[in-house]
Amino acid sequence: MGEAPAFFADSFPSGVDLKSKGQETAICVGSKIYVIGGADQESTSVIEVRIFDKSSGEWINPTVVGTKPKLSNGHSAVLLNGDRILVIKVNSKSDDCFWFLEVGTPFIKEQEKTHGNEVVAWSKGVLGNVEKPIVISGPSGVGKGTLISKLMKEFPSMFGFSVSHTTRAPREKEQNGFHYHFSDRSVMERDIKDGKFLEFASVHGNLYGTSVEAVEVVADAGKRCILDIDVQGARSVRASSLDAIFIFISPPSFEELEKRLRARATETEEQIQKRLRNARAELDQGKSSGLFDHILVNDDLESCYENLKNTLGLTEGVKTAHITYPELVDLPVEHLVSKIDQKIFIKCGATEYQKASDNMYVLDLSLLKGGAPGRTRGLNLYVTNPSTDRVNGDNQLS
Ligand SMILES: Nc1nc2c(ncn2[C@@H]2O[C@H](COP(=O)(O)OP(=O)(O)O)[C@@H](O)[C@H]2O)c(=O)[nH]1
Ligand SMILES: Nc1ncnc2c1ncn2[C@@H]1O[C@H](COP(=O)(O)OP(=O)(O)O)[C@@H](O)[C@H]1O
């Protein structure tokens, strides 16, 4: 089992017995001990968490937010920055190997106020230096959808669209699950209450929202996420842990906006009037709030698209710039984990296979982004061989 550096046998209070062979780990954070992996019910198929409060000598069952990782044959746990625990599952696929249990991040503090209970949150780690998600806002009819479609068509492996939920009716050519998840208001309201949404807003009389899952699906595919949301939604995302780039698309004139909206011919006259009324407010807020990193005027479509690509740093030749990672992290139950600065060194145990290869995984966390309620991105993983490669600090492995 991996080393749990924040925890020492002599500080282990009586009554806190761990299952052997990496099934359970314990990490001490302040006066609390987080026991990860154990469960009262032997039949559980996910990694559970319980907390031992050293000051009261009592067990706490926390509210657990986010998708729980499936149980594996073992795992290691390492405390990072005092507010999140990295959990490394043995012998797992690389997209299921690294998980973060947040215990004291700003998101946890906010959730604890809502729940009135101790909260922990799971966030899956995603390998790769995926760039920041892109939030695109602007009034109805300005050309957001047109610009996003062009981007997705030119760079299909690079971008993924966050499919929002909405209570509005589908337009003729819109497909459920592709353009939007068309939803009942009651279902959407319940899901919002259950914390399944990153943000939501009432726009033109309907409810729109970005589910946590919509963003996770894109991150899991190793793609950069694009969100087409209104200014209220952009403001909510700004306040969330999703570290995004915010772009506002503005029309060359209000008259041109009205012309485009009418020419699109997807709304009734009443709906057009409502959209135009809201457009004035959106334009005011978009341009003056300081919320947006970039404001692009969509006058000539091709010029605006070029500006968008420049803003996103897309030049010729970046289309296929993709790093590949090992599909499987072949980590045996016997392994050692240590942390030096922002790097986690994972030394495989003395199994026959490892004797032969003597390889070590290095997980670089220096570009870590995001976190609960979404994925934790920017993890870099590589394999090294300490006997042949020079690895900074490898002699500190225990
Ligand atoms: N806050 C928020 N706004 C959204 C979301 N999805 C779409 N919107 C916004 O809702 C508004 C109306 O979208 P839509 O009904 O597709 O009409 P369109 O903008 O005229 O194409 C637009 O400003 C979208 O950016 C979402 O998930 N959250
Ligand atoms: N630069 C442009 N010049 C002229 N028409 C445009 C331009 N950009 C988009 N359009 C057209 O304007 C209409 C509204 O664009 P759309 O992408 O649906 O806007 P949004 O998603 O912002 O509501 C569409 O019919 C689209 O073809």
XYZ file of C-alpha atoms and ligand atoms in Angstrom:
453
model
C 0.000 0.000 0.000
C 1.154 3.491 -0.616
C 2.639 5.627 2.021
C 0.297 8.115 3.662
C 2.838 10.725 4.674
C 0.549 12.906 6.761
C -0.255 10.084 9.119
C 1.909 8.366 11.703
C 1.223 5.244 13.696
C 1.840 6.867 17.063
C -0.830 9.537 16.399
C -3.381 6.897 15.514
C -6.139 7.042 18.129
C -7.505 3.792 19.494
C -10.652 2.725 17.684
C -9.384 3.794 14.255
C -8.416 0.451 12.742
C -7.684 0.351 9.046
C -8.195 -2.535 6.683
C -4.910 -3.837 5.367
C -3.437 -3.962 1.871
C -4.331 -0.443 0.834
C -8.067 -0.980 1.152
C -8.217 1.944 3.549
C -5.957 4.913 4.073
C -6.065 7.631 6.691
C -4.977 11.199 6.308
C -4.786 13.657 9.150
C -5.927 17.212 8.389
C -5.913 19.403 11.489
C -7.989 17.704 14.157
C -9.699 15.391 11.660
C -8.658 12.020 10.299
C -10.113 11.216 6.883
C -10.440 7.469 6.460
C -10.790 6.727 2.764
C -11.878 3.454 1.256
C -13.674 1.900 4.145
C -17.381 1.405 4.422
C -19.756 -0.026 6.959
C -21.398 -2.088 4.265
C -18.961 -4.693 2.957
C -20.894 -4.838 -0.317
C -20.178 -1.261 -1.372
C -18.629 -0.839 -4.806
C -17.383 2.716 -4.378
C -14.715 4.332 -2.240
C -16.357 5.664 0.907
C -15.135 8.335 3.294
C -15.555 8.694 7.023
C -14.031 11.205 9.373
C -12.687 10.702 12.880
C -12.768 13.876 14.943
C -9.783 13.636 17.289
C -11.046 16.410 19.554
C -14.438 14.800 20.259
C -13.318 11.198 19.683
C -16.350 10.685 17.429
C -16.917 9.469 13.907
C -18.581 11.811 11.416
C -20.379 10.685 8.277
C -19.824 13.570 5.872
C -22.087 14.627 3.015
C -20.250 13.393 -0.065
C -20.620 15.526 -3.206
C -19.668 14.368 -6.730
C -19.293 10.986 -8.377
C -17.533 8.552 -6.046
C -14.649 6.518 -7.495
C -15.210 2.804 -7.924
C -13.341 0.563 -5.501
C -10.076 -0.910 -6.697
C -7.658 -3.372 -5.071
C -6.072 -0.551 -3.164
C -5.054 3.046 -3.278
C -2.687 5.619 -1.827
C -3.605 8.977 -0.407
C -1.519 12.146 -0.247
C -2.525 15.460 1.302
C -2.083 18.480 -0.986
C -2.083 22.093 0.259
C -3.993 21.048 3.365
C -7.314 21.227 1.537
C -7.483 18.240 -0.839
C -6.332 14.643 -0.818
C -4.967 12.989 -3.927
C -6.150 9.394 -4.149
C -4.185 7.107 -6.481
C -5.950 3.860 -7.360
C -3.855 0.781 -8.086
C -3.906 -0.960 -11.435
C -6.414 1.389 -13.036
C -6.947 2.977 -16.382
C -5.281 6.367 -16.495
C -8.658 8.109 -16.774
C -9.749 6.468 -13.501
C -6.482 6.393 -11.547
C -6.208 9.867 -10.000
C -8.971 11.308 -7.866
C -9.099 14.338 -5.612
C -11.050 14.378 -2.380
C -11.589 18.012 -1.496
C -11.853 18.593 2.254
C -11.257 22.305 2.782
C -11.343 24.128 -0.573
C -13.524 27.252 -1.062
C -16.107 24.996 -2.761
C -16.272 22.799 0.370
C -16.669 25.809 2.662
C -19.533 27.090 0.531
C -21.182 23.637 0.440
C -20.882 23.266 4.213
C -22.886 26.480 4.638
C -25.650 25.037 2.430
C -25.661 21.549 3.941
C -24.996 22.530 7.579
C -22.843 19.414 7.793
C -19.284 18.299 7.171
C -18.819 18.033 3.368
C -16.216 16.320 1.216
C -16.263 16.391 -2.596
C -14.806 14.033 -5.177
C -13.295 15.396 -8.369
C -11.765 13.103 -10.953
C -8.282 13.971 -12.201
C -7.886 14.369 -15.955
C -4.489 13.938 -17.569
C -3.239 16.468 -20.062
C -2.685 20.138 -20.230
C -6.218 20.870 -21.363
C -6.608 24.566 -21.880
C -9.115 26.714 -20.079
C -12.769 26.270 -21.005
C -14.215 29.075 -23.136
C -17.373 30.925 -22.159
C -19.037 32.692 -25.086
C -21.849 35.164 -24.409
C -23.699 37.747 -26.414
C -27.230 38.749 -27.354
C -29.542 36.439 -29.230
C -28.850 36.504 -32.973
C -25.337 37.957 -32.729
C -23.761 34.812 -34.226
C -22.454 32.847 -31.209
C -23.763 29.538 -32.509
C -22.407 30.224 -36.003
C -18.911 31.013 -34.685
C -18.876 28.002 -32.338
C -19.966 25.665 -35.179
C -17.118 26.936 -37.351
C -14.625 26.337 -34.552
C -15.882 22.817 -33.851
C -15.827 21.989 -37.553
C -12.282 23.204 -38.081
C -10.898 21.739 -34.832
C -13.034 18.673 -34.105
C -10.510 16.940 -31.859
C -9.702 20.047 -29.868
C -13.057 21.443 -28.792
C -16.152 19.963 -27.220
C -19.447 21.769 -26.746
C -21.065 21.879 -23.329
C -24.627 20.784 -24.070
C -26.882 22.872 -21.849
C -30.269 21.974 -20.441
C -33.202 24.192 -21.316
C -36.936 24.281 -20.767
C -37.543 26.013 -24.102
C -39.077 24.029 -26.945
C -36.723 22.644 -29.607
C -36.452 24.504 -32.908
C -37.108 22.571 -36.087
C -33.539 21.422 -36.738
C -32.423 21.062 -33.145
C -31.602 17.611 -31.778
C -32.064 16.629 -28.160
C -28.692 15.867 -26.543
C -26.764 17.626 -29.292
C -27.929 21.251 -29.330
C -29.579 21.116 -25.914
C -30.957 18.661 -23.415
C -34.606 19.708 -23.677
C -36.034 19.289 -20.203
C -39.147 19.626 -18.069
C -38.970 22.567 -15.726
C -39.820 20.422 -12.686
C -37.030 17.936 -13.454
C -34.534 20.686 -14.096
C -35.486 22.517 -10.907
C -35.052 19.331 -8.890
C -31.640 18.654 -10.450
C -30.564 22.228 -9.715
C -31.560 21.704 -6.079
C -29.565 18.471 -6.021
C -26.438 20.399 -7.025
C -26.171 18.904 -10.506
C -25.725 22.289 -12.189
C -22.650 24.431 -12.418
C -24.805 27.452 -13.244
C -28.336 28.231 -14.390
C -30.356 31.296 -15.325
C -33.781 32.350 -16.487
C -33.333 33.700 -20.025
C -36.121 35.030 -22.280
C -38.669 33.352 -19.968
C -37.076 29.896 -19.991
C -34.657 28.106 -17.703
C -31.190 27.341 -19.072
C -28.326 25.679 -17.251
C -24.963 23.978 -17.560
C -24.840 20.667 -15.751
C -21.617 19.588 -14.088
C -21.808 16.474 -16.264
C -21.975 18.497 -19.515
C -18.592 20.014 -18.727
C -17.127 16.753 -17.379
C -17.975 14.807 -20.530
C -15.885 17.239 -22.567
C -12.997 17.234 -20.072
C -12.999 13.428 -20.032
C -12.622 13.393 -23.803
C -9.471 15.524 -23.329
C -11.092 18.420 -25.182
C -11.393 22.110 -24.479
C -14.908 22.946 -23.403
C -16.991 25.700 -25.046
C -19.978 27.097 -23.171
C -22.582 29.218 -24.990
C -24.324 30.892 -22.063
C -25.907 34.226 -21.217
C -24.289 37.014 -19.201
C -25.889 35.887 -15.908
C -24.493 32.406 -16.472
C -21.080 33.845 -17.306
C -21.126 35.706 -14.015
C -21.921 32.483 -12.115
C -19.136 30.627 -13.911
C -16.714 33.435 -13.037
C -17.561 32.831 -9.382
C -17.132 29.053 -9.704
C -13.997 26.910 -9.709
C -14.138 26.607 -13.507
C -11.176 28.721 -14.514
C -12.393 29.861 -17.929
C -11.723 32.494 -20.573
C -14.701 34.816 -21.135
C -15.546 36.187 -24.579
C -18.417 38.537 -25.407
C -19.675 38.723 -28.986
C -21.145 42.070 -29.901
C -23.125 43.038 -33.035
C -21.908 45.882 -35.289
C -25.214 47.662 -34.564
C -28.565 47.013 -32.945
C -30.268 47.242 -36.345
C -28.000 44.522 -37.746
C -28.775 42.335 -34.717
C -32.502 42.680 -35.344
C -31.983 41.924 -39.044
C -30.108 38.681 -38.239
C -32.623 37.570 -35.678
C -35.478 38.075 -38.143
C -33.573 36.468 -41.013
C -32.933 33.372 -38.885
C -36.707 32.940 -38.737
C -36.704 30.636 -35.729
C -38.745 32.785 -33.328
C -42.255 34.222 -33.267
C -42.625 38.004 -33.409
C -43.321 38.051 -29.662
C -40.167 36.059 -28.932
C -38.126 38.327 -31.202
C -39.381 41.384 -29.322
C -38.455 39.797 -25.997
C -34.969 38.882 -27.264
C -34.394 42.389 -28.582
C -35.457 43.944 -25.262
C -33.079 41.642 -23.398
C -30.335 42.301 -25.944
C -30.066 45.934 -24.864
C -29.426 44.929 -21.253
C -27.015 42.164 -22.291
C -25.036 44.569 -24.465
C -24.778 47.071 -21.597
C -23.662 44.424 -19.120
C -21.397 42.614 -21.535
C -19.472 45.692 -22.520
C -19.234 47.480 -19.203
C -19.136 44.860 -16.449
C -15.467 43.942 -16.763
C -16.674 40.352 -16.697
C -15.323 39.540 -20.140
C -11.675 39.093 -21.060
C -12.342 39.834 -24.730
C -15.081 41.613 -26.678
C -15.278 40.685 -30.367
C -17.508 42.506 -32.849
C -19.177 40.137 -35.274
C -19.481 42.375 -38.318
C -17.970 40.363 -41.133
C -18.239 36.706 -40.137
C -14.870 35.579 -41.527
C -12.969 38.457 -39.875
C -14.679 37.819 -36.554
C -13.868 34.120 -36.801
C -10.197 34.938 -37.465
C -10.202 37.241 -34.435
C -11.730 34.491 -32.334
C -9.037 32.034 -33.415
C -6.298 34.571 -32.669
C -7.816 35.245 -29.261
C -7.692 31.514 -28.545
C -4.103 31.268 -29.753
C -5.053 29.071 -32.695
C -2.571 29.344 -35.467
C -1.843 26.959 -38.321
C -0.413 23.658 -37.154
C -1.978 23.440 -33.698
C -4.819 21.192 -34.849
C -3.197 17.942 -33.824
C -1.045 19.083 -30.908
C -2.056 16.253 -28.575
C 0.062 14.462 -25.986
C -0.796 10.826 -25.438
C -0.664 9.131 -22.044
C -0.442 5.457 -21.070
C -3.920 3.953 -21.132
C -3.223 1.863 -18.045
C -1.388 2.978 -14.908
C 0.033 -0.389 -14.019
C 0.413 0.233 -10.314
C 0.632 -2.811 -8.009
C -0.818 -2.871 -4.480
C 2.746 -2.669 -3.151
C 3.999 0.771 -4.111
C 5.473 3.840 -2.503
C 4.326 7.379 -2.959
C 6.175 10.534 -2.035
C 5.652 14.195 -2.758
C 8.366 16.676 -3.611
C 7.136 20.173 -4.397
C 4.421 19.788 -7.028
C 5.517 16.320 -8.109
C 4.227 12.984 -6.867
C 6.672 10.104 -7.259
C 5.030 6.701 -7.420
C 7.505 3.876 -7.117
C 6.199 0.456 -7.964
C 6.832 -2.318 -5.472
C 9.136 -5.287 -5.776
C 6.950 -7.481 -7.924
C 8.691 -9.627 -10.543
C 7.563 -7.268 -13.252
C 8.773 -4.192 -11.452
C 12.149 -5.751 -10.663
C 12.637 -6.081 -14.350
C 11.599 -2.572 -15.267
C 12.192 -0.599 -12.066
C 10.047 2.172 -13.516
C 8.543 4.988 -11.570
C 5.534 7.128 -12.397
C 5.842 10.856 -11.895
C 2.653 12.867 -11.597
C 3.269 16.572 -12.102
C 0.641 18.735 -10.434
C 2.174 22.130 -11.163
C -0.469 22.996 -13.771
C -3.453 21.796 -11.745
C -6.727 23.535 -12.643
C -10.395 23.257 -11.828
C -11.745 20.958 -9.153
C -15.085 20.129 -7.562
C -17.845 20.329 -8.652
C -16.119 19.477 -11.968
C -12.983 17.633 -12.970
C -9.458 18.497 -11.809
C -7.479 19.113 -14.970
C -3.904 19.721 -16.036
C -2.288 16.572 -14.567
C 0.872 15.503 -16.308
C 2.040 11.892 -16.013
C 5.237 10.344 -17.218
C 7.247 7.232 -16.576
C 10.874 7.383 -15.600
C 13.533 4.909 -14.627
C 15.558 6.154 -11.635
C 18.454 3.835 -12.363
C 18.967 5.332 -15.808
C 17.258 8.747 -15.707
C 18.240 11.619 -13.478
C 15.210 12.411 -11.337
C 15.282 15.373 -9.023
C 14.944 14.141 -5.437
C 14.610 10.429 -6.220
C 16.769 9.533 -3.257
C 14.061 10.811 -0.973
C 11.802 7.908 -1.802
C 11.219 5.793 1.255
N -27.010 30.786 -18.271
C -27.136 29.999 -19.334
N -27.490 30.520 -20.500
C -27.585 29.683 -21.556
C -27.321 28.299 -21.467
N -27.499 27.751 -22.689
C -27.844 28.749 -23.500
N -27.902 29.918 -22.838
C -28.195 31.248 -23.345
O -29.577 31.379 -23.513
C -29.823 32.333 -24.510
C -30.891 31.813 -25.449
O -30.390 30.713 -26.142
P -31.234 30.083 -27.328
O -32.626 29.814 -26.855
O -30.488 28.928 -27.888
O -31.376 31.262 -28.379
P -30.327 32.047 -29.278
O -29.299 32.684 -28.397
O -31.203 33.045 -29.942
O -29.744 31.078 -30.237
C -28.489 32.622 -25.175
O -27.995 33.849 -24.642
C -27.619 31.502 -24.716
O -26.255 31.898 -24.623
C -26.937 27.795 -20.199
O -26.680 26.620 -20.000
N -26.869 28.672 -19.169
N -21.289 38.076 -39.267
C -22.495 37.746 -39.679
N -23.055 38.422 -40.695
C -24.301 38.098 -41.115
N -25.064 37.138 -40.588
C -24.556 36.440 -39.570
C -23.263 36.700 -39.063
N -23.017 35.847 -38.032
C -24.131 35.078 -37.914
N -25.055 35.429 -38.831
C -26.412 34.868 -39.011
O -27.197 35.455 -37.967
C -28.157 34.523 -37.485
C -28.007 34.365 -35.987
O -26.787 33.674 -35.734
P -26.691 32.592 -34.577
O -25.359 31.948 -34.707
O -27.893 31.709 -34.594
O -26.742 33.557 -33.315
P -26.795 33.252 -31.744
O -26.319 31.848 -31.544
O -25.889 34.271 -31.146
O -28.213 33.442 -31.336
C -27.952 33.240 -38.253
O -28.924 33.155 -39.284
C -26.534 33.376 -38.809
O -26.394 32.688 -40.035
